[in-house]
Tab-separated table of C-alpha atoms and ligand atoms in Angstrom:
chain	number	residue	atom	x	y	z
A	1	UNK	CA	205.598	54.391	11.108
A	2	UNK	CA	203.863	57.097	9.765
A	3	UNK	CA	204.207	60.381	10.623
A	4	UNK	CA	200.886	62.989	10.900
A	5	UNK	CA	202.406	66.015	9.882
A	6	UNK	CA	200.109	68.557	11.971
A	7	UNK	CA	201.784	72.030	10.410
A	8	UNK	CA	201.031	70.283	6.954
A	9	UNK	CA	197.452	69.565	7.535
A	10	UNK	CA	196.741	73.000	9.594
A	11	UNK	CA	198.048	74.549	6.362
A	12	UNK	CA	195.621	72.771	4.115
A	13	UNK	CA	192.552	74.030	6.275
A	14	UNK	CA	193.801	77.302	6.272
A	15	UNK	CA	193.778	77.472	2.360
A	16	UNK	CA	190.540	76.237	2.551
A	17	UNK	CA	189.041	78.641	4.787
A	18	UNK	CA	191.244	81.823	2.755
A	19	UNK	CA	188.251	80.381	0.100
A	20	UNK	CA	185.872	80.775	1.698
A	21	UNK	CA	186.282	84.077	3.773
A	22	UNK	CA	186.906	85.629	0.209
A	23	UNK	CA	184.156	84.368	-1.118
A	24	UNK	CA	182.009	86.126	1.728
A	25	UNK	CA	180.113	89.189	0.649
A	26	UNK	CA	179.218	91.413	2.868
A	27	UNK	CA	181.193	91.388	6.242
A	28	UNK	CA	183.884	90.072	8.096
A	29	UNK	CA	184.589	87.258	10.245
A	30	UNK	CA	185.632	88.976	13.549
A	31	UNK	CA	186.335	87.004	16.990
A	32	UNK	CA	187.807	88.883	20.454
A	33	UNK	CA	190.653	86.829	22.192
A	34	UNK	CA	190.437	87.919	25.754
A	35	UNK	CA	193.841	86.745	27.344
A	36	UNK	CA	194.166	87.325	31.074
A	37	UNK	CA	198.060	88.303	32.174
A	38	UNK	CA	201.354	87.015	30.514
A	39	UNK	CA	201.654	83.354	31.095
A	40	UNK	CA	204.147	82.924	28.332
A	41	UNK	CA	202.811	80.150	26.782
A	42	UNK	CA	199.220	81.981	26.523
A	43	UNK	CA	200.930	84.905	24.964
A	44	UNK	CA	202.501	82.333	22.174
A	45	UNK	CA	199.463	80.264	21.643
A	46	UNK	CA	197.210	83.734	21.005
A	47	UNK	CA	199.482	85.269	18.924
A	48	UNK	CA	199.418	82.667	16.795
A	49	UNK	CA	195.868	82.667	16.335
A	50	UNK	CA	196.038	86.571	15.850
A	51	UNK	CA	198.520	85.773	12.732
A	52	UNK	CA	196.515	82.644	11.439
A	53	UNK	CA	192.983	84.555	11.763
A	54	UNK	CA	194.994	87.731	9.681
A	55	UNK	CA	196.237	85.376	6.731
A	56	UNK	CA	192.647	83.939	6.469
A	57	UNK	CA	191.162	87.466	6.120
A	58	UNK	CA	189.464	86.753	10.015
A	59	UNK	CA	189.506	90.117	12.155
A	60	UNK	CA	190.737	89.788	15.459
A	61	UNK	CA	190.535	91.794	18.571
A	62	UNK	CA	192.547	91.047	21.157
A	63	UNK	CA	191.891	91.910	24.967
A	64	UNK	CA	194.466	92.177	27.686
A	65	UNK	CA	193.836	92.111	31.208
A	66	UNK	CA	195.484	92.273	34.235
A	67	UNK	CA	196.252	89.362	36.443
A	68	UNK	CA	194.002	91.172	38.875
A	69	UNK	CA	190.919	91.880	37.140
A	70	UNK	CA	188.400	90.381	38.852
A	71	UNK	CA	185.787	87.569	38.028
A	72	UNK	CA	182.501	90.271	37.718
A	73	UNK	CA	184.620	92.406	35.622
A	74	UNK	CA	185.910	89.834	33.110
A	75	UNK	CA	182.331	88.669	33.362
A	76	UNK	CA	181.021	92.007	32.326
A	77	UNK	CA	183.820	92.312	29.811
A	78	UNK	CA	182.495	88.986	28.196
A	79	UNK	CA	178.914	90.445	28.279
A	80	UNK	CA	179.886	93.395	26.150
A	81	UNK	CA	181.551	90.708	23.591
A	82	UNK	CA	178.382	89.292	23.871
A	83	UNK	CA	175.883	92.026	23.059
A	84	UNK	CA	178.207	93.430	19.863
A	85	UNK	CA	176.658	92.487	16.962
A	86	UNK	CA	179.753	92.790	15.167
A	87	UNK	CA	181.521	90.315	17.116
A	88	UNK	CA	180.938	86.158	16.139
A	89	UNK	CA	183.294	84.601	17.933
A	90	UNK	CA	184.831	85.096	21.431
A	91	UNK	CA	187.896	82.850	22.917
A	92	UNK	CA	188.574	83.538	26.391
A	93	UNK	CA	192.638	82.133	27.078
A	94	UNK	CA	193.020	79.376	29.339
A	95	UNK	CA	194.222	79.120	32.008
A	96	UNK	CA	193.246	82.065	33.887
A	97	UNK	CA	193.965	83.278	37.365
A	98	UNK	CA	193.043	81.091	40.271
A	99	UNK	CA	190.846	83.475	41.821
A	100	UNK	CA	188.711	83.300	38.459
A	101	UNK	CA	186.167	80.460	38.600
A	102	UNK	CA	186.424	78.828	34.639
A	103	UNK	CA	183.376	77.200	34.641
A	104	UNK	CA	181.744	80.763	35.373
A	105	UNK	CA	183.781	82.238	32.682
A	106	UNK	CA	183.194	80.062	30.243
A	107	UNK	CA	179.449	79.259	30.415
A	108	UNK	CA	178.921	83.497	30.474
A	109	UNK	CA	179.936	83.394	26.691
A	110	UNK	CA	177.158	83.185	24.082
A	111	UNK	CA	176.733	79.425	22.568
A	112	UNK	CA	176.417	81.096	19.573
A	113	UNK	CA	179.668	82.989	19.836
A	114	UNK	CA	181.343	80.171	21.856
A	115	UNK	CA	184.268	78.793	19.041
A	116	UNK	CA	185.891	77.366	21.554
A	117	UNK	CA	182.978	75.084	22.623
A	118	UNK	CA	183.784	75.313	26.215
A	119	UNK	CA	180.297	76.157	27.529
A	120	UNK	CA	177.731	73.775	29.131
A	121	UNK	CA	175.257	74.232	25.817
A	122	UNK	CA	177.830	73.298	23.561
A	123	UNK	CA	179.362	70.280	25.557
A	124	UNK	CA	175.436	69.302	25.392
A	125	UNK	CA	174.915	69.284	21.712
A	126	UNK	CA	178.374	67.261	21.348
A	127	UNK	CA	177.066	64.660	24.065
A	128	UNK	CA	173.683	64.979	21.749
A	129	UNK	CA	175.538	64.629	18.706
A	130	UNK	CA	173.948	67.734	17.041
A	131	UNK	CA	176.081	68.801	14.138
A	132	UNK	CA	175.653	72.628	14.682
A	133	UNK	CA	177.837	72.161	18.187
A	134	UNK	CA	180.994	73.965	18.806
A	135	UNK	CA	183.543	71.670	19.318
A	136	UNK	CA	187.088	72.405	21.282
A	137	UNK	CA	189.283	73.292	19.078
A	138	UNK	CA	192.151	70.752	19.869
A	139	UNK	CA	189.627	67.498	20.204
A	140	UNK	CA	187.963	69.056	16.879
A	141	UNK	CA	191.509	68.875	15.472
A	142	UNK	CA	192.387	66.015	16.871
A	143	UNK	CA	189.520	64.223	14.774
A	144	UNK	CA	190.473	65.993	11.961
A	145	UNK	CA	193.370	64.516	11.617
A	146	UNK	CA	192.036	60.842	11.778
A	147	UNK	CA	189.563	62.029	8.852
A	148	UNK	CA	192.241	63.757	7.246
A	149	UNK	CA	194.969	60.197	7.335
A	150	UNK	CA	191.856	57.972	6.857
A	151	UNK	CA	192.572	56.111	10.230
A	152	UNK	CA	189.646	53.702	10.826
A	153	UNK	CA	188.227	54.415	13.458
A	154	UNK	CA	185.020	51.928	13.666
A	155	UNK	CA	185.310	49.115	16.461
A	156	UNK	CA	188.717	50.229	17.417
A	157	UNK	CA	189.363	50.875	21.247
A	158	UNK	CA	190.139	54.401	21.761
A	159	UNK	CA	191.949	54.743	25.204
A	160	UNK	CA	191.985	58.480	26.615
A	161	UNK	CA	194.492	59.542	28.733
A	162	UNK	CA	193.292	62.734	30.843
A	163	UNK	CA	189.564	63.816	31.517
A	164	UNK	CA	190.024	67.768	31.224
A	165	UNK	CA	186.888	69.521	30.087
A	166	UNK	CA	189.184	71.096	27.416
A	167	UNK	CA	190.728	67.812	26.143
A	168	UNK	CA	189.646	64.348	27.233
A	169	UNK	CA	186.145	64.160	28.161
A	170	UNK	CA	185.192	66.173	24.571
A	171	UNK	CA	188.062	63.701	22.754
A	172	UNK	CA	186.055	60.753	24.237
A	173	UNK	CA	182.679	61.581	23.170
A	174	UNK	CA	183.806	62.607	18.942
A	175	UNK	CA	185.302	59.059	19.185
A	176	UNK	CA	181.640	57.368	20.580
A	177	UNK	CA	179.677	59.448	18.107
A	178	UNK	CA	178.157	57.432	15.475
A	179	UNK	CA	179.583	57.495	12.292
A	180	UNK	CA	183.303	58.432	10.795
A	181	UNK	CA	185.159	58.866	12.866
A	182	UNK	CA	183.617	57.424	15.637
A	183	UNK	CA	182.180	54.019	16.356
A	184	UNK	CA	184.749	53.828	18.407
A	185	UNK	CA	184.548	51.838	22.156
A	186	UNK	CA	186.472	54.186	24.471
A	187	UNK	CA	188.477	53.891	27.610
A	188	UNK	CA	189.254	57.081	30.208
A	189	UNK	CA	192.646	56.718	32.142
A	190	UNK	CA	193.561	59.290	34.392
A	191	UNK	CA	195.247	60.100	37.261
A	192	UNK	CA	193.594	58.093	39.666
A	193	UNK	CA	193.717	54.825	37.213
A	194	UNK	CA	195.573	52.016	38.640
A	195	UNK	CA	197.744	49.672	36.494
A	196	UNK	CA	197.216	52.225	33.588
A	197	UNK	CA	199.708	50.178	31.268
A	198	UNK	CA	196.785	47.049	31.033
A	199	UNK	CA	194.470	49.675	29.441
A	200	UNK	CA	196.878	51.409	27.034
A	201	UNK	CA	198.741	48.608	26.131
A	202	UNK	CA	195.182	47.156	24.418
A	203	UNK	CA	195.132	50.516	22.562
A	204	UNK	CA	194.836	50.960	19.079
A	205	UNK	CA	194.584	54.468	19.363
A	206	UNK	CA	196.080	56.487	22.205
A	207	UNK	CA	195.583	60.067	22.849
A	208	UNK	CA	197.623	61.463	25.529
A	209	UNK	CA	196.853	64.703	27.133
A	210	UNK	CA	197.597	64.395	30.790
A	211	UNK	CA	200.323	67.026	31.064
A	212	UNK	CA	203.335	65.207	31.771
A	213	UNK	CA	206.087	65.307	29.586
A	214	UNK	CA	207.073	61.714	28.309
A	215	UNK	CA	204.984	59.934	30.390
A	216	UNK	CA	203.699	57.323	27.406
A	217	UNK	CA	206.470	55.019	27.238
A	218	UNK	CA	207.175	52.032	24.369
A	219	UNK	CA	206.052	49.255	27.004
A	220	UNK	CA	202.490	50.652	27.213
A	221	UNK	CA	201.910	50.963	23.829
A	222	UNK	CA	200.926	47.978	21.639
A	223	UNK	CA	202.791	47.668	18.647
A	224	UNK	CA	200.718	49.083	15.568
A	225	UNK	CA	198.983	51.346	17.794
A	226	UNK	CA	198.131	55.265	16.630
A	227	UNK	CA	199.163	58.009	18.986
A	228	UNK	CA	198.029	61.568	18.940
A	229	UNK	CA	200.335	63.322	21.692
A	230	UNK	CA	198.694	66.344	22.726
A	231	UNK	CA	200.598	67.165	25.460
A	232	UNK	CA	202.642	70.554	24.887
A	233	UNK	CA	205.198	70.731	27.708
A	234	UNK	CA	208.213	73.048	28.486
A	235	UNK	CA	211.156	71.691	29.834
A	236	UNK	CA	214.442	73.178	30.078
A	237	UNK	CA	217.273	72.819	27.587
A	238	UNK	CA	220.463	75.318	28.070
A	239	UNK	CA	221.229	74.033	24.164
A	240	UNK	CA	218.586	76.539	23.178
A	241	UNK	CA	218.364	80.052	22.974
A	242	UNK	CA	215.114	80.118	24.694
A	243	UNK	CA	216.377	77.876	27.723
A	244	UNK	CA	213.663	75.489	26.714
A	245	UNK	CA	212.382	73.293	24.281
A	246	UNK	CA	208.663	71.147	23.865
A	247	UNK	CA	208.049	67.477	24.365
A	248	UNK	CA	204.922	65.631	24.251
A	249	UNK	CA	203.178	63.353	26.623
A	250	UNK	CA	204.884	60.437	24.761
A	251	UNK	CA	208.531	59.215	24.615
A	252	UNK	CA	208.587	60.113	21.177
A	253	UNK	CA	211.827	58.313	20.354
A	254	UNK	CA	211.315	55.249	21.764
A	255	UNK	CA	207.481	55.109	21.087
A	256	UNK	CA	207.253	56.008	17.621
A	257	UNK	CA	209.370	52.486	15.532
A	258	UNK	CA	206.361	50.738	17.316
A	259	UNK	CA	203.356	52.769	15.840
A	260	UNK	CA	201.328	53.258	12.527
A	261	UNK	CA	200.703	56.624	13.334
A	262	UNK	CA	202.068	59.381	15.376
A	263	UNK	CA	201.787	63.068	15.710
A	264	UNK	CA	205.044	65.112	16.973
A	265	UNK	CA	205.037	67.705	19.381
A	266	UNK	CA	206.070	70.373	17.993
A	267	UNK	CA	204.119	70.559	14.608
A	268	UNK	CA	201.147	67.614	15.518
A	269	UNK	CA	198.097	69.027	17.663
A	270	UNK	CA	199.161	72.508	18.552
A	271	UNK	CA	198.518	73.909	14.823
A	272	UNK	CA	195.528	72.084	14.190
A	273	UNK	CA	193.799	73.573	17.543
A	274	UNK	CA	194.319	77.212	16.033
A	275	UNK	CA	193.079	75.875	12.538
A	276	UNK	CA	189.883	74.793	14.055
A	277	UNK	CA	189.505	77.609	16.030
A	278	UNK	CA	189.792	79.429	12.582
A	279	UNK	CA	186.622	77.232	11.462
A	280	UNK	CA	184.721	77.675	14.512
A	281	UNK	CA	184.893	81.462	14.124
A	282	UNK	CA	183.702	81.124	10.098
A	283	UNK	CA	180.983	78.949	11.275
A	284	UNK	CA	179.886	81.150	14.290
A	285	UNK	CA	179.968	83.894	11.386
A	286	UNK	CA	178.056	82.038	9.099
A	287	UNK	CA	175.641	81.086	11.463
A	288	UNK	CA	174.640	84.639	12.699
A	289	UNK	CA	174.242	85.787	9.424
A	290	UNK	CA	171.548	83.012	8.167
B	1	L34	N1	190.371	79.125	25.663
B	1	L34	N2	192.440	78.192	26.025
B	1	L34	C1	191.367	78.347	25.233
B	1	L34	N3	191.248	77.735	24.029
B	1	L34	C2	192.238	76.943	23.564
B	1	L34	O1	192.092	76.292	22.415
B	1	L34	C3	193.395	76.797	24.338
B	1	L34	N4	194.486	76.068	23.913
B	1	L34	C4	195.220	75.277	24.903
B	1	L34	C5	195.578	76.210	26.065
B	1	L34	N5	194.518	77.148	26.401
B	1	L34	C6	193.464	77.399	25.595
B	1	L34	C7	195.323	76.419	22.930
B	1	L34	O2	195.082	77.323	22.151
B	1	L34	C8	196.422	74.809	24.102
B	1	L34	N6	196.423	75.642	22.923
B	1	L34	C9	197.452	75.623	21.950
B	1	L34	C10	197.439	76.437	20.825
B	1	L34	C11	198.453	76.408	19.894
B	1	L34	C12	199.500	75.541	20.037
B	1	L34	C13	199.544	74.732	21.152
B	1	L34	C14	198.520	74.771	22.097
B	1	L34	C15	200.603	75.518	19.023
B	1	L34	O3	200.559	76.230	18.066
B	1	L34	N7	201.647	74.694	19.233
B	1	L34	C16	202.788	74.589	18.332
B	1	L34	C17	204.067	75.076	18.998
B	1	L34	C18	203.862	76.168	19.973
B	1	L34	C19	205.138	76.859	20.432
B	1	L34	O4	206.096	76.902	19.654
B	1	L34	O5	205.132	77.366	21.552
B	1	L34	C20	202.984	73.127	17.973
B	1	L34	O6	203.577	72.881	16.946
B	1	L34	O7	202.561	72.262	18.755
């Protein structure tokens, strides 16, 4: 068993981009996180990308809004993101309020400025396999990672678990693309699967991100398998001084003596999404300045 050490990686591409932000004359990198009430896990997950962006030389802005703004003003808040020239990237925290439509939300943000590659234009280009695309950050990391640990990837079966537009579905299609790492023939489980153990148990990759904590178990995974756990889930633990601590969407203790590779949750998926995001925003920078 082998274990992908996420914070370790995240690091590397954060040196990386330090490079080559210094080496930029003439300008900043700057990207707006717009975060939409208090969920506490929102709060943690931007302010983490407000340190990493800071220690890469990235400027950040970050927006706060009420739980009760409304769609047309967030919309119009996005808009002005939009038309300032000095912005490049813009990141709009999910998940938002339930009277806020996402799909509205997301497709109002510029492709150009979209680093999270949420929008309809940049889920296009992926499906089209352009290489200029945005990519979501934690499927973008997710594939680093198998690049990064040399995991073949080529005539493997890749099985899915979840179809989110943030997650699975963009997952799925960087596995099909041609090329490394892709080649790859891929199955989508979900909810609605039946007999889900027949599909992942003929896994040789598994990436879970259905949202429920432990739900991957040792008898549905084939021994030898790789497992990228992106689930990030809360549960409660009176043994810590938050009242809570994170587990993945796999059994990680009884899963992981049966794999080749496996990411932990803390310190797998979760940095790498907010190192990609970081090269998102560089490349959203680099591209409005050619
Ligand atoms: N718009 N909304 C938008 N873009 C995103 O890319 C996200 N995501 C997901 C939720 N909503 C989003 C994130 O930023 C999940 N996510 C995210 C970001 C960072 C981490 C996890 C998820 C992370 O850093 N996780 C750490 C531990 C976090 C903790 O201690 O609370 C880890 O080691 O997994």
């Amino acid at each position: 068993m082998d274990l992908i050490n996420g914070n370790e990686i995240a690091q590397e591409i954060i040196e990386e981009l330090k490079i080559e932000v210094s080496a930029i004359q003439g300008g900043k990198p700057c990207v707006v996180f717009i975060r939409v009430g208090e969920d506490p896990a929102s709060v943690s997950y931007v302010s983490k990308k407000e340190k990493t962006a800071e220690k890469i030389g990235i400027e950040s802005r970050l927006q706060l809004y009420p739980n009760s703004i409304s769609q047309d003003e967030l919309l119009e808040e996005i808009s002005l993101a939009n038309n300032n020239n000095e912005v490049h990237g813009i990141l709009v925290q999910a998940p938002l309020p339930d009277h806020i439509d996402e799909r509205t939300i997301f497709n109002h943000v510029s492709p150009s400025k979209d680093v999270d590659g949420f929008n309809a234009f940049n889920l296009g280009k992926l499906c089209q396999e352009q290489e200029d695309a945005f990519i979501s950050c934690t499927p973008a990391g997710i594939i680093e990672l198998i690049k990064r640990k040399n995991i073949t990837t080529e005539g493997k079966h890749v099985v899915v678990l979840g179809r989110s537009l943030i997650v699975g579905k963009p997952a799925g299609m960087l596995f099909l693309r041609k090329g490394f790492p892709g080649n790859a023939t891929v199955t989508f489980c979900h909810s609605r699967t039946p007999d889900l153990e027949n599909h992942t148990r003929r896994a040789d990759i598994i990436i879970a991100a259905i949202g429920k904590p432990q739900f991957v178990t040792k008898e549905m995974v084939k021994e030898g398998a790789t497992i990228i756990d992106v689930g990030i889930n809360r549960i409660e633990d009176s043994n810590k001084k938050s009242g809570f601590r994170l587990v993945g969407d796999v059994d990680f203790e009884q899963v992981a003596p049966q794999t080749k590779f496996i990411t932990p949750v803390p310190g797998g998926v979760g940095p790498m999404t907010v190192a990609m995001l970081m090269k998102n925003t560089v490349q959203a920078f680099k591209g409005n300045h050619s």
